[in-house]
Short mmCIF file of C-alpha atoms and ligand atoms in Angstrom, two decimals:
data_model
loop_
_atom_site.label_atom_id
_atom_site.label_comp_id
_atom_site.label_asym_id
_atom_site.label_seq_id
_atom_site.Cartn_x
_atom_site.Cartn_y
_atom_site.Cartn_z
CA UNK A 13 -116.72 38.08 -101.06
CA UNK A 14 -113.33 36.18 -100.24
CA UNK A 15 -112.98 33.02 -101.98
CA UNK A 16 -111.19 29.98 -100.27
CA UNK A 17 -110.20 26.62 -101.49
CA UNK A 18 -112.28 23.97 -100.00
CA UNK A 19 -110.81 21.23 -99.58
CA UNK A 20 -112.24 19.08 -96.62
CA UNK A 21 -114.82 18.12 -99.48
CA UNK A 22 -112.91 17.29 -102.05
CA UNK A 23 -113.47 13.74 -103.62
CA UNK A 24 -117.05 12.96 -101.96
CA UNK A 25 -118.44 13.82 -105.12
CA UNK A 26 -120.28 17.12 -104.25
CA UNK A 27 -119.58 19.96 -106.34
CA UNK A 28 -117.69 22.67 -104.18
CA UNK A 29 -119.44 25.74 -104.09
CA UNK A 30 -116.38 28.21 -103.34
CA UNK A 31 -118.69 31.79 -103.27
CA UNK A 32 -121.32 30.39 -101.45
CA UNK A 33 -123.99 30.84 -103.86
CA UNK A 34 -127.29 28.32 -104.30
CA UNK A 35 -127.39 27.53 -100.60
CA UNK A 36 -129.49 24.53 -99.44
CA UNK A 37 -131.43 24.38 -96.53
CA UNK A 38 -130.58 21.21 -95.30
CA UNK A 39 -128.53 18.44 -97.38
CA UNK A 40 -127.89 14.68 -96.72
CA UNK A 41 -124.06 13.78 -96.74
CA UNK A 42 -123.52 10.57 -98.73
CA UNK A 43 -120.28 9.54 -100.01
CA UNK A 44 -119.69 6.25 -102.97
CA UNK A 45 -119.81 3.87 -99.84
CA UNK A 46 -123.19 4.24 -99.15
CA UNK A 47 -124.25 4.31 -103.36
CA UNK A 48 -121.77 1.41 -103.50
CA UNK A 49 -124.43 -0.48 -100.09
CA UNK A 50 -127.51 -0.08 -101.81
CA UNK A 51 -126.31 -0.91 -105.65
CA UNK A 52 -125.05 -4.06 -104.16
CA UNK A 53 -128.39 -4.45 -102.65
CA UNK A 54 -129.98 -4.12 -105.80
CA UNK A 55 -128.07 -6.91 -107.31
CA UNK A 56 -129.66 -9.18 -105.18
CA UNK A 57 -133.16 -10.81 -104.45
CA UNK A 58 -133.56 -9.52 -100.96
CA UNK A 59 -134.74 -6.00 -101.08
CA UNK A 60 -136.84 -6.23 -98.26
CA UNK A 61 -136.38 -8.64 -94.48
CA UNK A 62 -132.77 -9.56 -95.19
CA UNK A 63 -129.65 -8.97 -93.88
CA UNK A 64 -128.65 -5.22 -94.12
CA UNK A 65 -132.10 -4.35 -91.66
CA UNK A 66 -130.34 -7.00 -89.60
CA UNK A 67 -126.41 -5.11 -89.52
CA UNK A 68 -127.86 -1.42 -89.28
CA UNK A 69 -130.25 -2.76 -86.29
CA UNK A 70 -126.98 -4.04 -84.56
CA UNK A 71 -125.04 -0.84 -85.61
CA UNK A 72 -127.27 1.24 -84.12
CA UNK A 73 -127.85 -0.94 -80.54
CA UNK A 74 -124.05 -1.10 -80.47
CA UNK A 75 -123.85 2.73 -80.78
CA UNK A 76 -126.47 3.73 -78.25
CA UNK A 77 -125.72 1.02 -76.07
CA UNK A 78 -128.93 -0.90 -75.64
CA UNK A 79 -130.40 -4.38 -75.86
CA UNK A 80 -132.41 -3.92 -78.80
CA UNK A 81 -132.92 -1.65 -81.94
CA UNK A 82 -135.61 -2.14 -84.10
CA UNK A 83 -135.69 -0.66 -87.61
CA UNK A 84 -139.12 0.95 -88.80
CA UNK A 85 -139.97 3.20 -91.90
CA UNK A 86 -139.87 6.55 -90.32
CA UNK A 87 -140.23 8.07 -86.98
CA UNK A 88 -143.61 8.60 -87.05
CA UNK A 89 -144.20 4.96 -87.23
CA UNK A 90 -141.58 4.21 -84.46
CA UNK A 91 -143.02 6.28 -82.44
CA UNK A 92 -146.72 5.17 -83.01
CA UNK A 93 -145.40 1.53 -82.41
CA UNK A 94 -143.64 3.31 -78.80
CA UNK A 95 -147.38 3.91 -77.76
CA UNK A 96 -148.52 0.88 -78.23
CA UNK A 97 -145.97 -0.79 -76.65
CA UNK A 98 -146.38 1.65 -73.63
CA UNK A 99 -150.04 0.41 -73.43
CA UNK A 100 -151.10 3.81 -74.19
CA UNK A 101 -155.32 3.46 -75.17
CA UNK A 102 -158.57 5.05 -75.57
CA UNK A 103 -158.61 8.48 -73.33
CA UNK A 104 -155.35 7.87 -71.78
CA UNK A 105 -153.50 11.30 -70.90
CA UNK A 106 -149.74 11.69 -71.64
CA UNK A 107 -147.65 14.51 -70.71
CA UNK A 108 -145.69 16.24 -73.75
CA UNK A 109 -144.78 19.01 -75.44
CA UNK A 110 -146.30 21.71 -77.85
CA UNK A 111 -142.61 22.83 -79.39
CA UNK A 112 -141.81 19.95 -81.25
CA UNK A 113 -142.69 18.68 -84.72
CA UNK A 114 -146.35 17.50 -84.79
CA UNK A 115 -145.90 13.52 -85.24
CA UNK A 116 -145.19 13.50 -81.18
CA UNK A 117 -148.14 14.71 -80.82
CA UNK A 118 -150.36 12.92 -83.77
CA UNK A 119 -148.79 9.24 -82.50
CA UNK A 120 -150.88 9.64 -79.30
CA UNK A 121 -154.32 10.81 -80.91
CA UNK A 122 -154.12 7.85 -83.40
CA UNK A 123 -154.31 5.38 -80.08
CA UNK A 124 -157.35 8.44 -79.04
CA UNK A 125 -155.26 9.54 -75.90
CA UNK A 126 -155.26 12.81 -74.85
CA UNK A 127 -151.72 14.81 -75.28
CA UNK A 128 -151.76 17.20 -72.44
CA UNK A 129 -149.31 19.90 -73.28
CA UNK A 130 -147.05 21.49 -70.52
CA UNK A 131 -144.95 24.84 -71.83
CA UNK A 132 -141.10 24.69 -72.18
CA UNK A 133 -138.12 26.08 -71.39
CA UNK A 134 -137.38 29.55 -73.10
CA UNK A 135 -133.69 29.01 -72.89
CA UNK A 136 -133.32 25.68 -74.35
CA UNK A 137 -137.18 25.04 -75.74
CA UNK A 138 -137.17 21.53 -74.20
CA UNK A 139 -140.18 20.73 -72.21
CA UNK A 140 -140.35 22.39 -68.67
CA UNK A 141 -139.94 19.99 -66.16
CA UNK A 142 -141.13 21.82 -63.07
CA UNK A 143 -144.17 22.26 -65.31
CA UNK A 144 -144.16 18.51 -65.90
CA UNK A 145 -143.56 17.75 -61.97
CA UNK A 146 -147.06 19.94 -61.27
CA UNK A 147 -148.85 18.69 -63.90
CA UNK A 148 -148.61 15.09 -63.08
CA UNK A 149 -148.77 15.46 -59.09
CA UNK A 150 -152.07 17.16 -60.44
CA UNK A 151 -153.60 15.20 -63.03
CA UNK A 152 -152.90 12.18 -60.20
CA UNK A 153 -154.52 13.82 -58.12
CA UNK A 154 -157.82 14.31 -60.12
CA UNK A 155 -161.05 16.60 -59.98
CA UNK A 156 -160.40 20.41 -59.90
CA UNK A 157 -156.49 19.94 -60.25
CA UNK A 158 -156.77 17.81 -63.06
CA UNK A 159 -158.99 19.64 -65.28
CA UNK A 160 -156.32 22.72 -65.05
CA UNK A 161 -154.41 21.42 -66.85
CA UNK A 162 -157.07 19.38 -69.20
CA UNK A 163 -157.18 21.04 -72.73
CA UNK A 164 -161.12 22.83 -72.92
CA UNK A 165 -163.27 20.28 -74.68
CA UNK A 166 -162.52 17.19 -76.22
CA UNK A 167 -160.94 15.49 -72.69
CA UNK A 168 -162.80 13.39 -70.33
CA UNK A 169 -162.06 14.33 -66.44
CA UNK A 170 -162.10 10.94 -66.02
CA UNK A 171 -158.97 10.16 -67.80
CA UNK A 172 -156.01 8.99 -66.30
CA UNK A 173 -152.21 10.06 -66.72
CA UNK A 174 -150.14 6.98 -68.20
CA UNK A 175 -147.36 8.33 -69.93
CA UNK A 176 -144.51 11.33 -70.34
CA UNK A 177 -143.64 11.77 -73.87
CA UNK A 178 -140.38 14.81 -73.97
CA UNK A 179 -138.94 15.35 -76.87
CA UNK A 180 -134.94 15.97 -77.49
CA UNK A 181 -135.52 19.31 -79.62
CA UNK A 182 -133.24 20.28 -82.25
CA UNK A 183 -130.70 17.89 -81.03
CA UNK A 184 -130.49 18.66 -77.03
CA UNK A 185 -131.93 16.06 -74.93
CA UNK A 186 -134.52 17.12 -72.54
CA UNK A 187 -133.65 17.53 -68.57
CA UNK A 188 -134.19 13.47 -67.46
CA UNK A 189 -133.40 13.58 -63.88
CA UNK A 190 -136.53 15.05 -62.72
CA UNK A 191 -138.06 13.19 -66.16
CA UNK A 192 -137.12 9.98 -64.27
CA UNK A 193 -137.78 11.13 -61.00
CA UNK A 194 -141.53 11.90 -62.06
CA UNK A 195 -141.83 8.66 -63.86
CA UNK A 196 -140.60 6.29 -61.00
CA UNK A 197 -143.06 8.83 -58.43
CA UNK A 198 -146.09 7.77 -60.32
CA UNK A 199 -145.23 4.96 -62.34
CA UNK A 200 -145.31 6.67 -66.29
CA UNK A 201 -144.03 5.00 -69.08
CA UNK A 202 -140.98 7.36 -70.27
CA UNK A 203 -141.05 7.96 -74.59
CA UNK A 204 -138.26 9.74 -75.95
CA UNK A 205 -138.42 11.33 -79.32
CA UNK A 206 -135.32 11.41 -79.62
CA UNK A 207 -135.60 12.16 -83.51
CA UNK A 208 -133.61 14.98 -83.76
CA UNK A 209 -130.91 13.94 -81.26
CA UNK A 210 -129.37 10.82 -82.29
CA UNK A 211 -125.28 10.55 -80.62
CA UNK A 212 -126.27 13.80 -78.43
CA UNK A 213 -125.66 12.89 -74.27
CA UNK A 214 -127.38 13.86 -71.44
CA UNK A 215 -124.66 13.98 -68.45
CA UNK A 216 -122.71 11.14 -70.51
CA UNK A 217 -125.52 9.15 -71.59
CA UNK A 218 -126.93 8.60 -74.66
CA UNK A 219 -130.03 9.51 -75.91
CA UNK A 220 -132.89 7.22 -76.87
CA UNK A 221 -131.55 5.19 -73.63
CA UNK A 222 -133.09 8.01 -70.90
CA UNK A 223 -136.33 6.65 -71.13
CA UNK A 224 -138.08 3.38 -71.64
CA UNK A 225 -138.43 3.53 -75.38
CA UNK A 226 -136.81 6.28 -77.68
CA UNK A 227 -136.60 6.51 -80.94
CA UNK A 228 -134.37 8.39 -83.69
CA UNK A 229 -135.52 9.48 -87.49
CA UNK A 230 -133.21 9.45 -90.57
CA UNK A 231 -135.59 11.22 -92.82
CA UNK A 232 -132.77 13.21 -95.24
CA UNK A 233 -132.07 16.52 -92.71
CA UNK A 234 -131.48 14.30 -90.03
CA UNK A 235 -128.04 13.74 -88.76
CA UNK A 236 -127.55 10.38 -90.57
CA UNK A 237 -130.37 9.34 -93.20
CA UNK A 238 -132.01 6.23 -94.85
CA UNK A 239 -134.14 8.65 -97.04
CA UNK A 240 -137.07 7.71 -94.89
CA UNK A 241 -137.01 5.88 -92.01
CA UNK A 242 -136.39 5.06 -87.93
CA UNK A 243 -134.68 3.22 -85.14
CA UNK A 244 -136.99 2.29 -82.00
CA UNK A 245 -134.59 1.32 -79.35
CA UNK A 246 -135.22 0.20 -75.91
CA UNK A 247 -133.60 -2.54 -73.37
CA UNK A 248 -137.28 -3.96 -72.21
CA UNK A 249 -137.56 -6.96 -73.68
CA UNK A 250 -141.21 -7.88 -73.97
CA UNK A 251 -141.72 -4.06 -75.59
CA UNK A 252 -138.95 -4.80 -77.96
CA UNK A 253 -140.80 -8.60 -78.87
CA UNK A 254 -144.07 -6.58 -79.21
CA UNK A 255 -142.71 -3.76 -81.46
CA UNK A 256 -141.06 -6.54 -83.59
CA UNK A 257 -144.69 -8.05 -84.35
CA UNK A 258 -146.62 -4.97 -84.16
CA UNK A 259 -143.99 -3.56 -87.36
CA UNK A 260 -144.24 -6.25 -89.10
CA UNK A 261 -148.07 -7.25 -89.64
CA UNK A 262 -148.46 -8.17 -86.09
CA UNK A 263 -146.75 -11.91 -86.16
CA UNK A 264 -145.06 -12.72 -83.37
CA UNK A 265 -142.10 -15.04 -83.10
CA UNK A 266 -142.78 -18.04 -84.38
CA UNK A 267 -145.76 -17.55 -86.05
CA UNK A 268 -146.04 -18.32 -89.95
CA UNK A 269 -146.38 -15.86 -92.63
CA UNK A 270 -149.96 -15.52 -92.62
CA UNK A 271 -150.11 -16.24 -88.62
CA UNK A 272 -151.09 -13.00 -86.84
CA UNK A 273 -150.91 -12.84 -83.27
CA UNK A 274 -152.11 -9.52 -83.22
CA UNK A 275 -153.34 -6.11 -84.95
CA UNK A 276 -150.22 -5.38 -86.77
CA UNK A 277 -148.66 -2.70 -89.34
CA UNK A 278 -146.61 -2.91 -92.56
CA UNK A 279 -143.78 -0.17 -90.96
CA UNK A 280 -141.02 -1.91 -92.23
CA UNK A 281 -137.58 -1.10 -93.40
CA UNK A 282 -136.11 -1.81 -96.76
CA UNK A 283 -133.15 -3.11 -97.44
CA UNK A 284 -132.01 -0.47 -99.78
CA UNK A 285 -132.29 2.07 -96.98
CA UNK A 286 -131.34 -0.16 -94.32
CA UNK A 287 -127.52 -0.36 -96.59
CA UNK A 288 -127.14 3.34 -96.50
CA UNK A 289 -128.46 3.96 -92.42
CA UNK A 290 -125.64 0.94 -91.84
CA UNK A 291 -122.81 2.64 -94.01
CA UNK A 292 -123.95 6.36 -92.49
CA UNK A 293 -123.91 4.75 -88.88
CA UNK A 294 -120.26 3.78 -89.73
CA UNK A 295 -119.56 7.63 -90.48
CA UNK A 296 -121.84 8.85 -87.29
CA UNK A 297 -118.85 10.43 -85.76
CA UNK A 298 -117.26 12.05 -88.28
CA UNK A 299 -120.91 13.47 -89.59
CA UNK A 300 -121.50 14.57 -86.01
CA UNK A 301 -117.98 15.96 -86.31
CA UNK A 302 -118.64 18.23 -89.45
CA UNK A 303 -122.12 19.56 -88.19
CA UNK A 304 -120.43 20.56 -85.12
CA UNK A 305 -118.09 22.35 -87.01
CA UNK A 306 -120.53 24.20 -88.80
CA UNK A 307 -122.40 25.27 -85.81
CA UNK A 308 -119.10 26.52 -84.41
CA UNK A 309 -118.61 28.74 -87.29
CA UNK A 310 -122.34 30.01 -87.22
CA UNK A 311 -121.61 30.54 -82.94
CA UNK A 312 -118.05 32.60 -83.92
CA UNK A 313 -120.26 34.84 -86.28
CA UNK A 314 -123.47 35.55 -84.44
CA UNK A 315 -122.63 35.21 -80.44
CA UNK A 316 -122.36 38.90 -81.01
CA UNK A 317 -124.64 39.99 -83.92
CA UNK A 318 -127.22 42.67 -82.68
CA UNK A 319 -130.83 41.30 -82.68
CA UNK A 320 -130.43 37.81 -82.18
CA UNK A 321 -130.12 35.54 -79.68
CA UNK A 322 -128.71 31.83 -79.62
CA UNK A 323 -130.02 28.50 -78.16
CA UNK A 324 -128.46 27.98 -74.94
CA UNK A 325 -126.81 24.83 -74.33
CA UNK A 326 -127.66 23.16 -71.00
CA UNK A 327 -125.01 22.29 -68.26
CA UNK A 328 -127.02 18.86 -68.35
CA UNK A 329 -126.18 18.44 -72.17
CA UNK A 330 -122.56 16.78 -72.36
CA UNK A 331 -122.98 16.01 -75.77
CA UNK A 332 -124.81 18.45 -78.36
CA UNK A 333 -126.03 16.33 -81.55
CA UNK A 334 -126.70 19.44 -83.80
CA UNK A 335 -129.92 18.83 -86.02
CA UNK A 336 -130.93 22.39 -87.24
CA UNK A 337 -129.42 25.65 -86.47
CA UNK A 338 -132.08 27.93 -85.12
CA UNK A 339 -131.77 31.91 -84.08
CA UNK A 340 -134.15 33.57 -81.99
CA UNK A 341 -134.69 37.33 -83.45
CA UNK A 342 -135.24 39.84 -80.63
CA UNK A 343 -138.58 41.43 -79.99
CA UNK A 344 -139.77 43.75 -82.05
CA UNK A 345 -137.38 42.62 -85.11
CA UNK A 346 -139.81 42.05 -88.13
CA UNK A 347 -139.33 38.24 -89.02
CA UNK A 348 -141.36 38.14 -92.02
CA UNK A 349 -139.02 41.01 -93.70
CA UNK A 350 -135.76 39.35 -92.56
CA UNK A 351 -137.09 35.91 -94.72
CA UNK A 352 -138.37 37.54 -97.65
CA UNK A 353 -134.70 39.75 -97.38
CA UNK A 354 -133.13 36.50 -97.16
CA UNK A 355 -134.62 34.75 -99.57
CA UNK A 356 -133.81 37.78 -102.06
CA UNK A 357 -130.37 36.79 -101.58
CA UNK A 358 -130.97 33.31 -102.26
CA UNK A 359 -130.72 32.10 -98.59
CA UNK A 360 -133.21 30.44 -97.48
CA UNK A 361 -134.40 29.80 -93.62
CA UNK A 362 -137.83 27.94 -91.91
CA UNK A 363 -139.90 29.36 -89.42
CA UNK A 364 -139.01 26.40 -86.30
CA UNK A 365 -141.74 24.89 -85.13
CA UNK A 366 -145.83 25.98 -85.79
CA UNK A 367 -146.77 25.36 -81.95
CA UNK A 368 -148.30 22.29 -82.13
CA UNK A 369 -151.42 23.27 -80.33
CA UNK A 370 -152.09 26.28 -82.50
CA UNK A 371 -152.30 24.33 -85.69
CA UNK A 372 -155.65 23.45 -87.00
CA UNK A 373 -156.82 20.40 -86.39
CA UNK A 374 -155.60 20.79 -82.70
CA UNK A 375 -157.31 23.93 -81.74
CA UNK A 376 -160.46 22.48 -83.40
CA UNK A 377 -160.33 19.32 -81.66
CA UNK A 378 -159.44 20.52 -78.50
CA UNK A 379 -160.24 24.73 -78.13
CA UNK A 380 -156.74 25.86 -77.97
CA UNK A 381 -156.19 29.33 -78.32
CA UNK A 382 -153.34 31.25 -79.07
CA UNK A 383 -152.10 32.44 -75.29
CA UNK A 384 -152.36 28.96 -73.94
CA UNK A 385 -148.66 28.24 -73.90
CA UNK A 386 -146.61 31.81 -74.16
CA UNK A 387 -142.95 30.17 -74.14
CA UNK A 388 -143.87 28.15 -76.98
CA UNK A 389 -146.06 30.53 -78.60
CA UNK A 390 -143.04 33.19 -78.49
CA UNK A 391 -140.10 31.18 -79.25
CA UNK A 392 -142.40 29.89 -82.40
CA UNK A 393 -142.87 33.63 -83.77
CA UNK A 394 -139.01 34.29 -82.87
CA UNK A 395 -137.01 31.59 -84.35
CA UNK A 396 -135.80 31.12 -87.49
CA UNK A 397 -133.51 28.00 -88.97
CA UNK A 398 -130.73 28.81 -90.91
CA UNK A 399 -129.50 26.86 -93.44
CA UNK A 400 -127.78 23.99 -91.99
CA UNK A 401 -125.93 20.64 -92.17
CA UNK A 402 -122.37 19.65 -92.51
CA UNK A 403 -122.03 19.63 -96.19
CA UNK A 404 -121.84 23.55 -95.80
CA UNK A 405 -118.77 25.39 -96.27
CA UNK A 406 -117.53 28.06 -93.73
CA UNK A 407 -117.49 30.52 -96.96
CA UNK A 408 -121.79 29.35 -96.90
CA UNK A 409 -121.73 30.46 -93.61
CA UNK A 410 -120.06 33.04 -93.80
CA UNK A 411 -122.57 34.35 -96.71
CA UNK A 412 -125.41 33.81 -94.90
CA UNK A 413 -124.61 35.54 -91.21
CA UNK A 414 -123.63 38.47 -93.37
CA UNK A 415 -127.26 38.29 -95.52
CA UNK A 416 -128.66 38.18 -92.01
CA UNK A 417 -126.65 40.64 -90.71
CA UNK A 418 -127.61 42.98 -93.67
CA UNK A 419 -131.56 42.22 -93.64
CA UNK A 420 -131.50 43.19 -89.75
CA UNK A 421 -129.67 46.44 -89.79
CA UNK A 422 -132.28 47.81 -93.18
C1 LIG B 506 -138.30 14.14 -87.68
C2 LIG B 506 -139.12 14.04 -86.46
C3 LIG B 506 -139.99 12.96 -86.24
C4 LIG B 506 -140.19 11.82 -87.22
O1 LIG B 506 -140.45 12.18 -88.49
P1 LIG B 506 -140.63 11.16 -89.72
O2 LIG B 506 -140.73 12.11 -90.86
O3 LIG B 506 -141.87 10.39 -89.47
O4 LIG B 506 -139.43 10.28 -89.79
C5 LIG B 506 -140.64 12.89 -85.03
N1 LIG B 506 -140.49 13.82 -84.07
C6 LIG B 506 -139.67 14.88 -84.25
C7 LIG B 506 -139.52 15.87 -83.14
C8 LIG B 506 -138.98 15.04 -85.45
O5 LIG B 506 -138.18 16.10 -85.63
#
C-alpha cells in the first residue's frame, strides 16, 4: 500500500486517513463555517421560523433558478406535501417507478392513490419512458388496457391516471422530453424526486425545475446536508402558497397562529439546520466538485475491471450530480461473497435499491411477485454501492477497487 500526503483536506478538521483504513460508507462534508452558522444560531431565541429558513430558501431558489423554494424537514415530507399540492386523492393512479428509495412510493399511498409501477432503463435505471408513454395512453384509455398495467388486487379499474412521479436516481435526472411530452398529451401533474440529484442538468437545465414540483433531500449522504431535511421547489404559485400552509399546520397567509385554513402538518425546518443547508449551499459547487472527483478516480480504476459494469451516463445528462457510486456485478458473480469479502477488509458497500414492489408491505397490499418488473428486479440483485462521498481520499479509493478487485478474482 503506497502512502501519499493528502493535502486537499488539510485544515477542515477531518483527520486524514493516509492508508485508507476505517472507510465510511458515506460521510457529510462540514467545515467550521457551517459549526460556526448553527452555534450562532444557538445564541439566539429563534431556533425555529426565523431568518436562516428564510436565506437557505432563497439560496436554494437562486441556485435552481425558480420562483419559490420551500424548506421542509425531510424529503419524505416534501414530497408528501408535492401530492397534495398536485391534488393527488383517494384511488388516484400515478405513474412511477419501482427502483428508487421507497418514500416515492409511500408519499402516494398515504393520500390512498395507487402507484402504478412502469420498469426502467437497464442502462441508466431511470424510469423507462416508452414504458411510461404506453402506460398512460393505456390507463387513459381504460377497461382491458388499463387493468394491464393495474397491480393484481388492491386497485379499482375505475381509477383514473392523475399524475407521473420519475425519480432522478442516484443523481441522473430522468429522460423529461418525452416526461413532458406525456404530461402536456394528457394533462399529468409532473413530481420530481429529485432527492438524489440536487445541481445535476438535464440538457442544461436544472433539476427539480423539469417538472411541476421537485424536490431535493439533505439527509447526511446527500450531496449537501441539514442532518435531516428538504427543499420543495416549484415556479406555480398557488402550489407554492398551498405547500407553505400545508407545512406549517395548514395556516394560510394571513391567518393567525391558531387560524387554520386547512388540514395541515408540523414539517417544518429548524433553524439550526436551516444555518448549515445555507452555509453548504454556499459550498454546492465545490462539494459537487470533490464528489466528481471521486467518481473519476473510481471510473479510472474500474472502466476496465473484469466482472463489473458501470452506470452509463445519458447523452441527455449534461450535468451528473453524483449521489452514490453504484457497480453492477456481472451475472453469475456471487454478490453475497463479494460483501461479506469486503466487509472482511473493512470496506463496506449497500445492496442499491430493494425493488420497491418486492418489499413487504407492497406485495401484500398489492400481489406483486417477484418477475413483475425484470430490469428492476435484476439491476436490484446486481448492484452494489461503494463507499462514497467527497471526503474520500484517492488512496480510499484506491483501497477499495483493489478489495473488490481481490474478492472477485477468489
Ligand atoms: C433520500 C431520498 C428521499 C427522501 O428521504 P428523507 O430521508 O425523507 O429525506 C426520497 N426519495 C429518494 C429517491 C431518496 O433517495
Amino acid at each position: 500500500m503506497k502512502t501519499v500526503k493528502n493535502n486537499r483536506t488539510k485544515g477542515q478538521g477531518r483527520s486524514v486517513d493516509p492508508v485508507g483504513e476505517n472507510i465510511p460508507m458515506s460521510s457529510p462534508d462540514i467545515t467550521d463555517l457551517e459549526r460556526e452558522a448553527v452555534a450562532k444560531v444557538m445564541q439566539t431565541s429563534r431556533l425555529s421560523m426565523g431568518p436562516e429558513v428564510a436565506a437557505f430558501e432563497d439560496a436554494v431558489s437562486r441556485y435552481v433558478g425558480v420562483e419559490h423554494a420551500i424548506a421542509v424537514s425531510s424529503g419524505t415530507a416534501g414530497l408528501h406535501l408535492s401530492v397534495l399540492a398536485t391534488g393527488i386523492t383517494d384511488g388516484d393512479w400515478v405513474i412511477t417507478t419501482p427502483f428508487s428509495f421507497v418514500a416515492s412510493t409511500n408519499v402516494l399511498l398515504y393520500e390512498r392513490a395507487i402507484p402504478i409501477f412502469v420498469d426502467v432503463d437497464p442502462d441508466t435505471g431511470n424510469i423507462n419512458t416508452d414504458l411510461m408513454a404506453e402506460a398512460a395512453a393505456d390507463l387513459i384509455a381504460g377497461g382491458k388496457k388499463a387493468s394491464r398495467w393495474l397491480p393484481r388486487k388492491g386497485a379499482e379499474p375505475s381509477g383514473r391516471l392523475r399524475a407521473l412521479l420519475p425519480v432522478d436516481v442516484f443523481g441522473q435526472p430522468a429522460d423529461y422530453d418525452p416526461i413532458q411530452a406525456i404530461s402536456a398529451e394528457h394533462n399529468l401533474g409532473v413530481i420530481e424526486d429529485s432527492c438524489e440529484a440536487l445541481g445535476a442538468q438535464y440538457k442544461g437545465c436544472q433539476t427539480g425545475t423539469l417538472g411541476d414540483i421537485g424536490v431535493f433531500a439533505f439527509y447526511p449522504n446527500k450531496q449537501i446536508t441539514t442532518a435531516e431535511g428538504a427543499m420543495v421547489v416549484t415556479d406555480r404559485d398557488d402550489s407554492a402558497e398551498l405547500i407553505r400552509a400545508l407545512r406549517n399546520q395548514g395556516r394560510a397567509p394571513g391567518d393567525l397562529w391558531l387560524d387554520h385554513t386547512h388540514l395541515g402538518y408540523n414539517y417544518r425546518l429548524d433553524e439550526m439546520s436551516a444555518a448549515l443547508g445555507r452555509v453548504q449551499m454556499s459550498r454546492l459547487d465545490e462539494l459537487l466538485e470533490k464528489r466528481e472527483r471521486v467518481a473519476a478516480w473510481y471510473h479510472a480504476r474500474l472502466a476496465e475491471m473484469p466482472g463489473v459494469e458501470l452506470l452509463q451516463i445519458s447523452p441527455s445528462t449534461s450535468r451528473m450530480s453524483w449521489f452514490v457510486y453504484v457497480v453492477r456485478l456481472d451475472d453469475g458473480v456471487d454478490r453475497k461473497r463479494v460483501v461479506e469479502r469486503l466487509d472482511a477488509q473493512g470496506v463496506p458497500t449497500r445492496p442499491y435499491f430493494t425493488p420497491i414492489h418486492l418489499q413487504r408491505y407492497m406485495a401484500e397490499r398489492f400481489g406483486y411477485q417477484p418477475g413483475d418488473y425484470p430490469v428492476t428486479e435484476d439491476l436490484s440483485r446486481r448492484s452494489l454501492a461503494l463507499p462514497f462521498s467527497g471526503t474520500l481520499s484517492e488512496v480510499q479509493v484506491e483501497r477499495v477497487c483493489d478489495c473488490l478487485l481481490q474478492a472477485l478474482e477468489s
